[in-house]
CSV table of C-alpha atoms and ligand atoms in Angstrom, one decimal:
chain,number,residue,atom,x,y,z
A,1,MET,CA,83.8,101.3,87.3
A,2,ARG,CA,85.9,103.8,89.3
A,3,ILE,CA,84.7,107.4,89.2
A,4,LYS,CA,87.2,109.9,88.1
A,5,ILE,CA,87.1,113.0,90.4
A,6,LYS,CA,88.7,116.0,89.5
A,7,THR,CA,89.7,118.1,92.4
A,8,GLY,CA,90.0,121.9,92.7
A,9,ILE,CA,87.2,122.7,90.6
A,10,GLY,CA,84.3,122.1,93.0
A,11,THR,CA,82.1,125.1,94.0
A,12,MET,CA,81.2,125.6,97.8
A,13,SER,CA,78.8,128.4,99.2
A,14,TYR,CA,77.4,128.2,102.5
A,15,VAL,CA,75.4,130.5,104.9
A,16,ARG,CA,76.1,130.2,108.5
A,17,LEU,CA,73.0,130.2,110.8
A,18,LEU,CA,73.6,130.7,114.6
A,19,ILE,CA,71.2,128.8,116.4
A,20,SER,CA,71.2,128.5,120.2
A,21,GLY,CA,75.0,129.3,120.1
A,22,PHE,CA,75.9,126.7,117.7
A,23,ILE,CA,77.1,127.6,114.0
A,24,MET,CA,75.2,125.4,111.6
A,25,SER,CA,75.7,125.7,107.9
A,26,LEU,CA,73.8,125.2,104.7
A,27,SER,CA,76.3,124.3,102.1
A,28,MET,CA,76.5,123.2,98.6
A,29,GLN,CA,79.4,121.1,97.3
A,30,THR,CA,80.1,119.3,94.3
A,31,SER,CA,83.5,118.5,92.8
A,32,LEU,CA,82.5,117.2,89.5
A,33,ALA,CA,83.0,119.3,86.2
A,34,SER,CA,79.9,120.0,84.7
A,35,SER,CA,80.9,118.1,81.3
A,36,GLU,CA,81.7,114.9,83.5
A,37,LYS,CA,78.6,114.9,85.7
A,38,ILE,CA,77.4,111.3,86.3
A,39,LYS,CA,73.8,111.0,85.9
A,40,THR,CA,73.4,107.5,87.6
A,41,VAL,CA,75.2,106.4,90.6
A,42,ASP,CA,74.8,103.4,92.9
A,43,LEU,CA,73.3,105.3,95.9
A,44,ILE,CA,72.0,108.6,97.3
A,45,VAL,CA,71.6,108.9,101.2
A,46,GLN,CA,69.8,111.9,102.4
A,47,GLY,CA,70.1,113.6,105.9
A,48,ARG,CA,67.8,116.2,107.6
A,49,TYR,CA,71.4,117.2,108.9
A,50,VAL,CA,74.6,116.0,107.1
A,51,VAL,CA,77.4,116.2,109.6
A,52,THR,CA,80.3,115.9,107.3
A,53,MET,CA,83.1,116.2,109.8
A,54,ASP,CA,85.0,118.0,107.0
A,55,PRO,CA,87.8,120.6,107.7
A,56,GLU,CA,85.3,123.3,107.6
A,57,ASN,CA,83.0,121.4,109.8
A,58,LEU,CA,80.0,121.9,107.9
A,59,VAL,CA,76.6,120.7,108.9
A,60,ILE,CA,74.3,120.7,105.5
A,61,GLU,CA,70.7,120.9,106.5
A,62,TYR,CA,68.4,118.7,104.1
A,63,GLY,CA,71.4,117.4,102.5
A,64,ALA,CA,72.5,114.3,100.4
A,65,VAL,CA,75.5,112.2,99.4
A,66,ALA,CA,76.0,110.6,96.2
A,67,VAL,CA,78.0,107.4,96.3
A,68,ASN,CA,79.1,105.4,93.2
A,69,ASP,CA,81.5,102.2,93.2
A,70,GLY,CA,82.0,102.6,97.0
A,71,VAL,CA,83.2,106.4,96.8
A,72,ILE,CA,81.6,109.6,97.8
A,73,VAL,CA,81.2,111.6,94.3
A,74,ALA,CA,79.2,114.5,95.6
A,75,VAL,CA,77.9,116.2,98.8
A,76,GLY,CA,75.4,119.0,98.9
A,77,SER,CA,71.9,120.0,99.2
A,78,ALA,CA,69.1,117.3,98.5
A,79,PRO,CA,67.5,119.3,95.7
A,80,ASP,CA,71.0,120.0,94.1
A,81,ILE,CA,72.1,116.2,94.3
A,82,ALA,CA,68.7,115.3,92.9
A,83,ALA,CA,69.1,117.7,90.0
A,84,ASP,CA,72.4,116.3,89.3
A,85,PHE,CA,72.1,112.6,89.8
A,86,THR,CA,69.7,109.5,89.6
A,87,ALA,CA,70.5,106.7,91.6
A,88,LYS,CA,69.9,102.8,91.6
A,89,LYS,CA,69.1,103.1,95.2
A,90,GLU,CA,68.0,105.9,97.5
A,91,ILE,CA,67.9,106.1,101.3
A,92,ASP,CA,65.6,108.7,102.7
A,93,GLY,CA,66.9,110.9,105.4
A,94,LYS,CA,63.7,113.3,106.3
A,95,ASP,CA,64.1,112.7,110.1
A,96,ARG,CA,67.4,111.4,110.4
A,97,ILE,CA,71.2,112.6,111.0
A,98,LEU,CA,73.6,111.3,108.2
A,99,LEU,CA,77.2,111.1,109.2
A,100,PRO,CA,80.4,109.4,108.9
A,101,GLY,CA,80.7,106.1,110.5
A,102,LEU,CA,82.5,105.7,113.9
A,103,VAL,CA,86.0,104.4,114.2
A,104,ASN,CA,86.5,102.1,117.3
A,105,GLY,CA,90.3,102.4,117.8
A,106,HIS,CA,90.7,99.6,120.0
A,107,THR,CA,88.9,96.5,120.9
A,108,HIS,CA,89.3,92.5,121.1
A,109,ALA,CA,86.0,91.8,119.2
A,110,ALA,CA,85.5,88.1,119.8
A,111,MET,CA,85.9,88.6,123.6
A,112,VAL,CA,82.1,89.4,123.6
A,113,LEU,CA,81.8,85.6,124.2
A,114,PHE,CA,83.3,86.2,127.8
A,115,ARG,CA,81.1,89.3,128.3
A,116,GLY,CA,80.1,89.5,131.9
A,117,MET,CA,82.5,86.7,133.2
A,118,ALA,CA,84.8,88.5,135.3
A,119,ASP,CA,83.9,91.9,136.7
A,120,ASP,CA,85.0,94.3,139.4
A,121,LEU,CA,88.7,93.1,139.4
A,122,PRO,CA,92.0,94.9,139.3
A,123,LEU,CA,93.7,94.9,135.8
A,124,MET,CA,96.6,92.4,136.6
A,125,GLU,CA,94.4,90.0,138.7
A,126,TRP,CA,91.7,90.2,136.2
A,127,LEU,CA,94.2,89.3,133.3
A,128,GLN,CA,96.4,86.7,134.9
A,129,ASN,CA,93.8,84.9,137.2
A,130,TYR,CA,90.7,85.2,134.7
A,131,ILE,CA,91.2,86.4,131.2
A,132,PHE,CA,94.6,84.6,130.2
A,133,PRO,CA,93.6,81.1,131.7
A,134,MET,CA,89.9,81.5,130.2
A,135,GLU,CA,91.5,82.2,126.7
A,136,ALA,CA,94.0,79.3,127.1
A,137,ARG,CA,91.0,76.8,127.7
A,138,PHE,CA,88.1,78.1,125.5
A,139,VAL,CA,89.3,80.3,122.6
A,140,ASP,CA,89.7,78.2,119.3
A,141,PRO,CA,88.6,79.0,115.9
A,142,GLU,CA,85.1,78.4,116.2
A,143,PHE,CA,85.0,80.8,119.3
A,144,ILE,CA,86.7,83.4,117.3
A,145,GLU,CA,84.3,83.0,114.3
A,146,VAL,CA,81.2,83.1,116.3
A,147,GLY,CA,82.4,85.9,118.7
A,148,MET,CA,83.7,88.0,115.6
A,149,LYS,CA,80.4,87.7,114.1
A,150,LEU,CA,78.5,88.7,117.5
A,151,ALA,CA,81.0,91.7,117.7
A,152,CYS,CA,80.4,92.8,114.3
A,153,LEU,CA,76.6,92.5,114.5
A,154,GLU,CA,76.9,94.7,117.6
A,155,MET,CA,79.2,97.3,115.9
A,156,ILE,CA,77.1,97.4,112.7
A,157,ARG,CA,73.8,97.9,114.9
A,158,GLY,CA,75.7,100.8,116.7
A,159,GLY,CA,77.0,102.6,113.9
A,160,THR,CA,80.9,101.5,114.0
A,161,THR,CA,82.2,101.3,110.6
A,162,SER,CA,85.9,100.7,111.2
A,163,PHE,CA,87.6,99.0,114.1
A,164,VAL,CA,91.0,98.1,115.4
A,165,ASP,CA,91.5,94.6,116.6
A,166,MET,CA,93.9,92.5,118.3
A,167,TYR,CA,93.3,88.9,119.2
A,168,PHE,CA,93.9,85.2,118.0
A,169,TYR,CA,93.0,83.0,114.9
A,170,ALA,CA,93.1,86.4,113.1
A,171,ASP,CA,92.6,84.6,109.6
A,172,ARG,CA,89.1,83.4,111.0
A,173,GLY,CA,88.4,87.0,112.3
A,174,ALA,CA,89.4,88.4,109.1
A,175,ALA,CA,87.3,86.1,107.0
A,176,VAL,CA,84.3,87.4,109.1
A,177,ILE,CA,85.3,91.0,108.7
A,178,GLU,CA,85.4,90.7,105.0
A,179,SER,CA,82.1,88.8,104.5
A,180,CYS,CA,80.1,91.0,107.0
A,181,GLY,CA,81.3,94.2,105.3
A,182,LEU,CA,83.1,96.2,107.9
A,183,ARG,CA,86.3,97.6,107.9
A,184,ALA,CA,89.2,96.8,110.4
A,185,ILE,CA,92.9,97.3,111.1
A,186,LEU,CA,93.5,93.5,112.4
A,187,GLY,CA,96.5,92.2,114.5
A,188,SER,CA,97.4,88.6,115.1
A,189,SER,CA,98.4,89.0,118.8
A,190,SER,CA,102.0,88.4,119.9
A,191,ILE,CA,102.9,87.5,123.3
A,192,ASP,CA,105.6,85.7,125.2
A,193,PHE,CA,103.8,82.9,127.0
A,194,PRO,CA,101.5,80.4,125.6
A,195,SER,CA,98.3,81.6,124.1
A,196,PRO,CA,95.5,80.3,121.8
A,197,GLY,CA,97.0,78.5,119.0
A,198,PHE,CA,100.6,79.2,120.1
A,199,LYS,CA,103.2,77.8,122.3
A,200,GLY,CA,104.9,81.0,123.0
A,201,TRP,CA,106.6,84.0,121.4
A,202,ASP,CA,108.2,82.3,118.2
A,203,ASP,CA,105.0,80.8,116.6
A,204,SER,CA,102.8,83.7,117.7
A,205,PHE,CA,105.3,86.2,115.8
A,206,ALA,CA,105.8,83.9,113.1
A,207,ALA,CA,101.9,83.9,112.4
A,208,ALA,CA,101.7,87.7,112.8
A,209,VAL,CA,104.4,88.0,110.3
A,210,LYS,CA,102.5,85.6,107.8
A,211,PHE,CA,99.2,87.2,108.5
A,212,VAL,CA,100.6,90.6,107.7
A,213,LYS,CA,102.2,89.3,104.4
A,214,ASN,CA,99.0,87.7,103.4
A,215,TYR,CA,96.6,90.5,104.1
A,216,LYS,CA,98.9,93.3,102.7
A,217,SER,CA,98.7,92.0,99.3
A,218,ARG,CA,95.0,91.8,99.4
A,219,SER,CA,94.4,95.5,99.7
A,220,GLY,CA,90.8,95.2,100.8
A,221,ARG,CA,88.9,96.4,103.9
A,222,VAL,CA,91.1,94.4,106.3
A,223,THR,CA,94.5,96.2,107.0
A,224,PRO,CA,96.8,93.8,108.6
A,225,ALA,CA,98.9,95.1,111.7
A,226,PHE,CA,101.2,93.6,114.3
A,227,ALA,CA,99.8,93.4,117.9
A,228,PRO,CA,102.1,92.8,120.6
A,229,HIS,CA,100.0,92.5,123.8
A,230,SER,CA,101.9,95.0,125.9
A,231,PRO,CA,105.6,96.0,127.0
A,232,TYR,CA,105.2,93.9,130.1
A,233,THR,CA,104.1,90.6,128.4
A,234,VAL,CA,106.4,91.0,125.3
A,235,SER,CA,110.1,91.2,126.2
A,236,ALA,CA,112.7,94.0,125.0
A,237,GLU,CA,114.2,91.8,122.6
A,238,HIS,CA,110.9,90.4,121.1
A,239,MET,CA,109.5,93.9,121.0
A,240,ALA,CA,112.5,95.2,118.9
A,241,GLN,CA,112.2,92.0,116.8
A,242,LEU,CA,108.7,93.0,115.9
A,243,SER,CA,109.5,96.6,115.4
A,244,LYS,CA,111.8,95.7,113.1
A,245,ALA,CA,109.4,93.4,110.9
A,246,ALA,CA,106.7,96.1,111.0
A,247,THR,CA,109.3,98.6,109.4
A,248,GLU,CA,110.4,96.1,106.9
A,249,LEU,CA,106.6,95.3,105.8
A,250,ASN,CA,105.4,98.8,106.4
A,251,ALA,CA,102.6,97.4,108.9
A,252,PRO,CA,101.1,99.4,111.7
A,253,ILE,CA,101.7,98.1,115.4
A,254,THR,CA,98.7,98.4,117.8
A,255,THR,CA,99.5,97.4,121.5
A,256,HIS,CA,98.5,98.4,125.0
A,257,LEU,CA,100.5,101.1,126.5
A,258,SER,CA,101.0,103.0,129.7
A,259,GLU,CA,97.6,101.5,130.9
A,260,ASP,CA,97.8,100.8,134.7
A,261,ARG,CA,100.1,101.8,137.7
A,262,ALA,CA,101.2,98.1,138.1
A,263,GLU,CA,102.5,98.3,134.3
A,264,LEU,CA,104.7,101.4,135.4
A,265,ALA,CA,106.2,99.5,138.3
A,266,LEU,CA,106.9,96.4,136.1
A,267,ILE,CA,108.6,98.8,133.6
A,268,LEU,CA,110.3,100.8,136.3
A,269,ASP,CA,111.6,97.4,137.8
A,270,ARG,CA,112.7,95.6,134.6
A,271,TYR,CA,114.1,98.5,132.7
A,272,ASN,CA,114.5,101.6,134.9
A,273,THR,CA,112.2,103.7,132.6
A,274,THR,CA,108.7,104.5,131.9
A,275,PRO,CA,106.5,102.4,129.4
A,276,ILE,CA,106.4,104.9,126.2
A,277,LYS,CA,110.0,105.8,126.7
A,278,HIS,CA,110.8,101.9,126.9
A,279,VAL,CA,108.9,101.3,123.6
A,280,ALA,CA,110.4,104.3,122.0
A,281,SER,CA,113.8,103.1,122.8
A,282,LEU,CA,112.8,99.8,120.8
A,283,GLY,CA,111.7,101.7,117.8
A,284,LEU,CA,108.1,101.3,118.3
A,285,LEU,CA,107.3,104.9,117.8
A,286,GLY,CA,109.0,105.1,114.4
A,287,ASN,CA,106.5,102.9,113.1
A,288,LYS,CA,102.7,103.6,112.7
A,289,LEU,CA,101.7,102.9,116.3
A,290,ILE,CA,98.3,103.0,117.6
A,291,ALA,CA,98.7,102.7,121.3
A,292,ALA,CA,95.5,101.9,123.4
A,293,HIS,CA,95.1,103.7,126.9
A,294,VAL,CA,98.0,105.8,127.6
A,295,VAL,CA,96.7,106.6,131.0
A,296,HIS,CA,100.0,107.5,132.7
A,297,PRO,CA,102.1,109.4,130.3
A,298,THR,CA,104.9,111.8,131.4
A,299,ASP,CA,105.1,115.4,130.0
A,300,GLU,CA,108.1,114.2,128.0
A,301,GLU,CA,106.2,111.2,126.8
A,302,ILE,CA,103.5,113.3,125.8
A,303,LYS,CA,105.8,115.2,123.6
A,304,LEU,CA,107.2,112.0,122.1
A,305,LEU,CA,103.6,111.0,121.3
A,306,ALA,CA,102.9,114.4,119.5
A,307,LYS,CA,106.3,114.1,117.6
A,308,TYR,CA,106.0,110.7,116.2
A,309,LYS,CA,102.3,111.0,115.2
A,310,VAL,CA,101.5,108.0,117.5
A,311,GLY,CA,97.6,107.3,117.5
A,312,VAL,CA,96.5,107.2,121.0
A,313,ILE,CA,93.1,105.4,121.7
A,314,HIS,CA,91.0,106.7,124.8
A,315,ASN,CA,89.0,103.9,126.3
A,316,PRO,CA,87.1,105.5,129.2
A,317,THR,CA,84.8,102.9,130.2
A,318,SER,CA,87.6,100.3,130.3
A,319,ASN,CA,89.9,102.5,132.3
A,320,LEU,CA,87.3,103.2,134.8
A,321,LYS,CA,86.1,99.6,135.0
A,322,THR,CA,89.7,98.2,135.8
A,323,ALA,CA,90.6,101.3,137.8
A,324,ALA,CA,93.3,102.1,135.4
A,325,GLY,CA,93.1,105.6,136.2
A,326,ILE,CA,92.1,108.7,133.9
A,327,SER,CA,94.0,109.5,131.0
A,328,PRO,CA,95.1,113.2,130.4
A,329,VAL,CA,93.4,113.5,127.1
A,330,PRO,CA,92.8,117.3,127.2
A,331,GLU,CA,96.5,117.9,127.6
A,332,MET,CA,97.4,115.2,125.0
A,333,LEU,CA,95.0,117.0,122.5
A,334,LYS,CA,96.4,120.4,123.6
A,335,GLN,CA,100.0,119.1,122.9
A,336,GLY,CA,99.0,117.8,119.4
A,337,VAL,CA,98.5,114.3,119.9
A,338,ARG,CA,96.1,112.5,117.6
A,339,VAL,CA,93.6,110.8,119.9
A,340,GLY,CA,90.6,108.5,119.0
A,341,LEU,CA,88.1,106.4,121.1
A,342,GLY,CA,87.7,103.0,121.7
A,343,THR,CA,85.7,100.5,123.7
A,344,ASP,CA,88.4,97.8,124.5
A,345,GLY,CA,87.0,94.1,124.6
A,346,ALA,CA,83.8,93.5,126.0
A,347,VAL,CA,85.2,92.1,129.1
A,348,SER,CA,86.4,95.3,130.3
A,349,ASN,CA,83.4,97.4,129.2
A,350,ASN,CA,81.2,95.2,128.8
A,351,ASP,CA,79.8,96.0,125.3
A,352,LEU,CA,81.1,97.6,122.0
A,353,ASP,CA,78.9,100.8,122.1
A,354,MET,CA,80.8,103.8,120.9
A,355,TRP,CA,77.9,106.2,122.0
A,356,GLU,CA,78.8,105.5,125.6
A,357,GLU,CA,82.4,106.2,124.9
A,358,ILE,CA,81.6,109.4,123.2
A,359,ARG,CA,79.5,110.6,126.1
A,360,LEU,CA,81.6,109.5,128.8
A,361,ALA,CA,84.7,111.2,126.9
A,362,ALA,CA,82.7,114.4,127.0
A,363,LEU,CA,81.7,114.1,130.5
A,364,LEU,CA,84.7,112.4,132.5
A,365,HIS,CA,87.3,115.1,131.9
A,366,LYS,CA,85.2,118.0,133.0
A,367,GLY,CA,84.4,116.3,136.3
A,368,VAL,CA,87.8,115.3,137.4
A,369,ASN,CA,89.3,118.6,136.2
A,370,TYR,CA,86.4,120.9,137.4
A,371,ASP,CA,86.4,122.5,134.1
A,372,ALA,CA,83.0,122.3,132.1
A,373,THR,CA,84.8,123.8,129.1
A,374,LEU,CA,86.9,120.9,128.7
A,375,MET,CA,86.2,118.2,125.8
A,376,PRO,CA,83.5,120.1,124.1
A,377,ALA,CA,81.1,118.1,121.8
A,378,GLU,CA,82.6,118.9,118.5
A,379,VAL,CA,86.1,117.9,119.8
A,380,VAL,CA,84.7,114.5,120.9
A,381,MET,CA,82.7,113.9,117.9
A,382,HIS,CA,86.0,114.4,115.8
A,383,MET,CA,87.6,111.9,118.0
A,384,ALA,CA,85.0,109.3,117.2
A,385,THR,CA,85.1,109.9,113.4
A,386,LYS,CA,87.8,112.0,111.5
A,387,GLY,CA,90.2,112.3,114.5
A,388,GLY,CA,89.8,108.5,115.1
A,389,ALA,CA,90.6,108.0,111.6
A,390,GLU,CA,93.6,110.1,111.7
A,391,ALA,CA,94.8,108.2,115.0
A,392,VAL,CA,94.5,104.8,113.4
A,393,GLY,CA,95.9,105.7,110.0
A,394,LEU,CA,92.8,105.3,107.8
A,395,ASP,CA,92.0,108.9,107.2
A,396,HIS,CA,93.0,108.8,103.6
A,397,LEU,CA,89.9,106.4,103.3
A,398,VAL,CA,87.3,107.5,105.8
A,399,GLY,CA,86.4,109.7,108.8
A,400,ASP,CA,84.6,112.4,107.1
A,401,ILE,CA,82.0,113.1,104.3
A,402,VAL,CA,84.1,114.5,101.8
A,403,VAL,CA,84.1,113.8,97.6
A,404,GLY,CA,86.6,111.1,97.1
A,405,LYS,CA,86.7,109.4,100.6
A,406,ARG,CA,85.2,106.0,100.7
A,407,ALA,CA,81.4,105.9,101.6
A,408,ASP,CA,81.3,104.7,105.3
A,409,LEU,CA,78.1,106.5,106.5
A,410,ILE,CA,75.6,105.9,109.2
A,411,GLN,CA,72.0,107.4,109.7
A,412,LEU,CA,70.6,108.1,113.0
A,413,ASP,CA,66.7,108.3,113.6
A,414,LEU,CA,65.8,111.8,115.1
A,415,SER,CA,62.2,110.6,115.9
A,416,GLY,CA,62.7,109.7,119.6
A,417,PRO,CA,61.7,111.7,122.6
A,418,HIS,CA,65.3,112.1,123.7
A,419,MET,CA,66.4,113.5,120.4
A,420,THR,CA,63.4,116.0,120.5
A,421,PRO,CA,63.7,119.2,120.1
A,422,LEU,CA,67.0,119.7,118.2
A,423,TYR,CA,68.7,123.0,118.4
A,424,ASP,CA,72.3,121.7,118.2
A,425,VAL,CA,73.0,118.8,116.1
A,426,ILE,CA,76.6,117.9,117.3
A,427,SER,CA,75.2,118.4,120.9
A,428,HIS,CA,72.6,115.5,120.4
A,429,LEU,CA,75.2,113.3,119.0
A,430,VAL,CA,77.4,113.5,122.0
A,431,TYR,CA,75.0,114.0,124.9
A,432,ALA,CA,71.7,112.5,123.8
A,433,ALA,CA,72.2,109.8,121.1
A,434,ARG,CA,72.1,106.1,121.8
A,435,SER,CA,73.4,103.1,119.5
A,436,GLY,CA,69.6,102.2,119.2
A,437,ASP,CA,69.3,105.5,117.3
A,438,VAL,CA,71.2,104.2,114.4
A,439,VAL,CA,69.2,102.8,111.6
A,440,THR,CA,71.4,102.6,108.5
A,441,THR,CA,75.2,101.6,108.3
A,442,ILE,CA,77.1,101.6,105.1
A,443,VAL,CA,80.7,100.7,104.4
A,444,ASP,CA,82.4,101.2,101.0
A,445,GLY,CA,79.0,102.0,99.6
A,446,HIS,CA,77.4,98.7,100.7
A,447,ILE,CA,74.4,98.9,102.9
A,448,LEU,CA,75.2,96.6,106.1
A,449,MET,CA,71.9,97.7,108.1
A,450,GLU,CA,68.9,99.3,106.5
A,451,ASP,CA,66.0,100.6,108.6
A,452,GLY,CA,67.6,98.9,111.5
A,453,LYS,CA,67.9,95.5,109.9
A,454,VAL,CA,71.3,94.1,109.5
A,455,LEU,CA,71.7,92.6,106.0
A,456,THR,CA,75.0,90.7,106.1
A,457,LEU,CA,74.7,88.7,109.3
A,458,ASP,CA,72.1,86.3,110.7
A,459,ALA,CA,71.4,87.8,114.0
A,460,GLY,CA,69.3,84.7,115.2
A,461,ASP,CA,71.8,82.1,114.1
A,462,ILE,CA,74.6,84.2,115.8
A,463,ARG,CA,72.9,84.6,119.1
A,464,GLN,CA,72.2,80.8,119.0
A,465,LYS,CA,75.5,79.8,118.5
A,466,ALA,CA,77.1,82.3,121.0
A,467,ASN,CA,74.8,80.9,123.6
A,468,ASP,CA,75.8,77.4,122.7
A,469,ILE,CA,79.4,78.2,123.4
A,470,ALA,CA,78.5,80.2,126.6
A,471,ALA,CA,76.6,77.0,127.8
A,472,ARG,CA,79.7,74.8,127.0
A,473,ILE,CA,81.8,77.0,128.9
A,474,THR,CA,79.4,77.1,132.0
A,475,ARG,CA,79.3,73.3,131.7
A,476,ALA,CA,82.9,73.0,132.0
A,477,LEU,CA,83.6,75.5,134.6
A,478,SER,CA,80.7,73.8,136.8
A,479,ARG,CA,82.6,70.4,136.6
A,480,GLU,CA,85.6,72.0,138.6
B,501,LIG,ZN1,92.6,96.0,125.1
């Protein structure tokens, strides 16, 4: 049963308390007419602190969220929610923070099976001498299935509920995402040279079109996207072809963009321009574009990114590890660019832990700019949740805890010594929390992890299969 939600009839009252320089709020908010109150809902989740990330940025102390049919139907104080609703299932939150699930705006999930295989190398050498050849040899449908399961297990445990992925055998990846319960924007990678499952551009592009058409009609948790690898591995002609198809099919595009100085040199040499202006000339910005990295935009390009509402995904760990540089995120935010956060694949990270990206994004720009006021905690939490959802185009569904949104929620345990005491809950989320603190992960109202136990994937079986594939790769490489 889908709940009818009336808007504009809600009540909201809050008292702001100033605690150690941070405004915390007590609030009560419901949006259901009294005559239509739902007495029984699927789920009520509580939080000692409910960090809603809604436009008012309210934090509700001793709060709760009521969920029915995958939708948030009420948000408010725990006593008020308890007075209005009974639930088939309740999750306690006495010593927990409840917040929206994290949005990982850029990854290649199945690459977790290459974790730690090629470290400490420059980006182009890493790609051309290690990653592309390894993918050609070892990535097959089984690799994608096991790798995607391992990645989803890691993301569910770390509180990521939505992610943007570009890789190969997208159908196999999508099947895993659907069965484990996560939400994703998924692209079948298109590239000019032979890649896993493809001889070259023509068949990789044809597969991408087929994948988008197939998954568009399903309207589930997997949103299909086009995923050209980058402007230096996809020709201008092919990029324009893909852009046209994305417009016709109204599908998002995700790509690597302006990542590395070697890319700038290649684009300058081939097209006598800069990467973002290059893809703009091919029509990419007119589509819903999710651009990973954007480390080297010019001032003119930053204005273009803002104007066309491009979703920029900041991947601080990956950019540091491959020595790509440091993205001018504070300047992009100042100019109104939509910026989210991502881990990138596990070979350039080497994990899918969004809490590390959150903390690094908060620290990095302060240090390199000699300005401790840059990237304050609330701005970075916004990038990891609501701002990330806006950047990738999922904000109509998720990103904050408000009535009418899908119930993608996580709980963090507050009992650890590193979380004690607590003066400012947003400060803890950014500067103290770890992925191991996540104890509950919920997507679309379905509980994927409860009390630290993942319910939708078999961790032991996945670890065994991942180690079997790694042993096979190690044996093959040792025979050389
Ligand atoms: Zn990437």
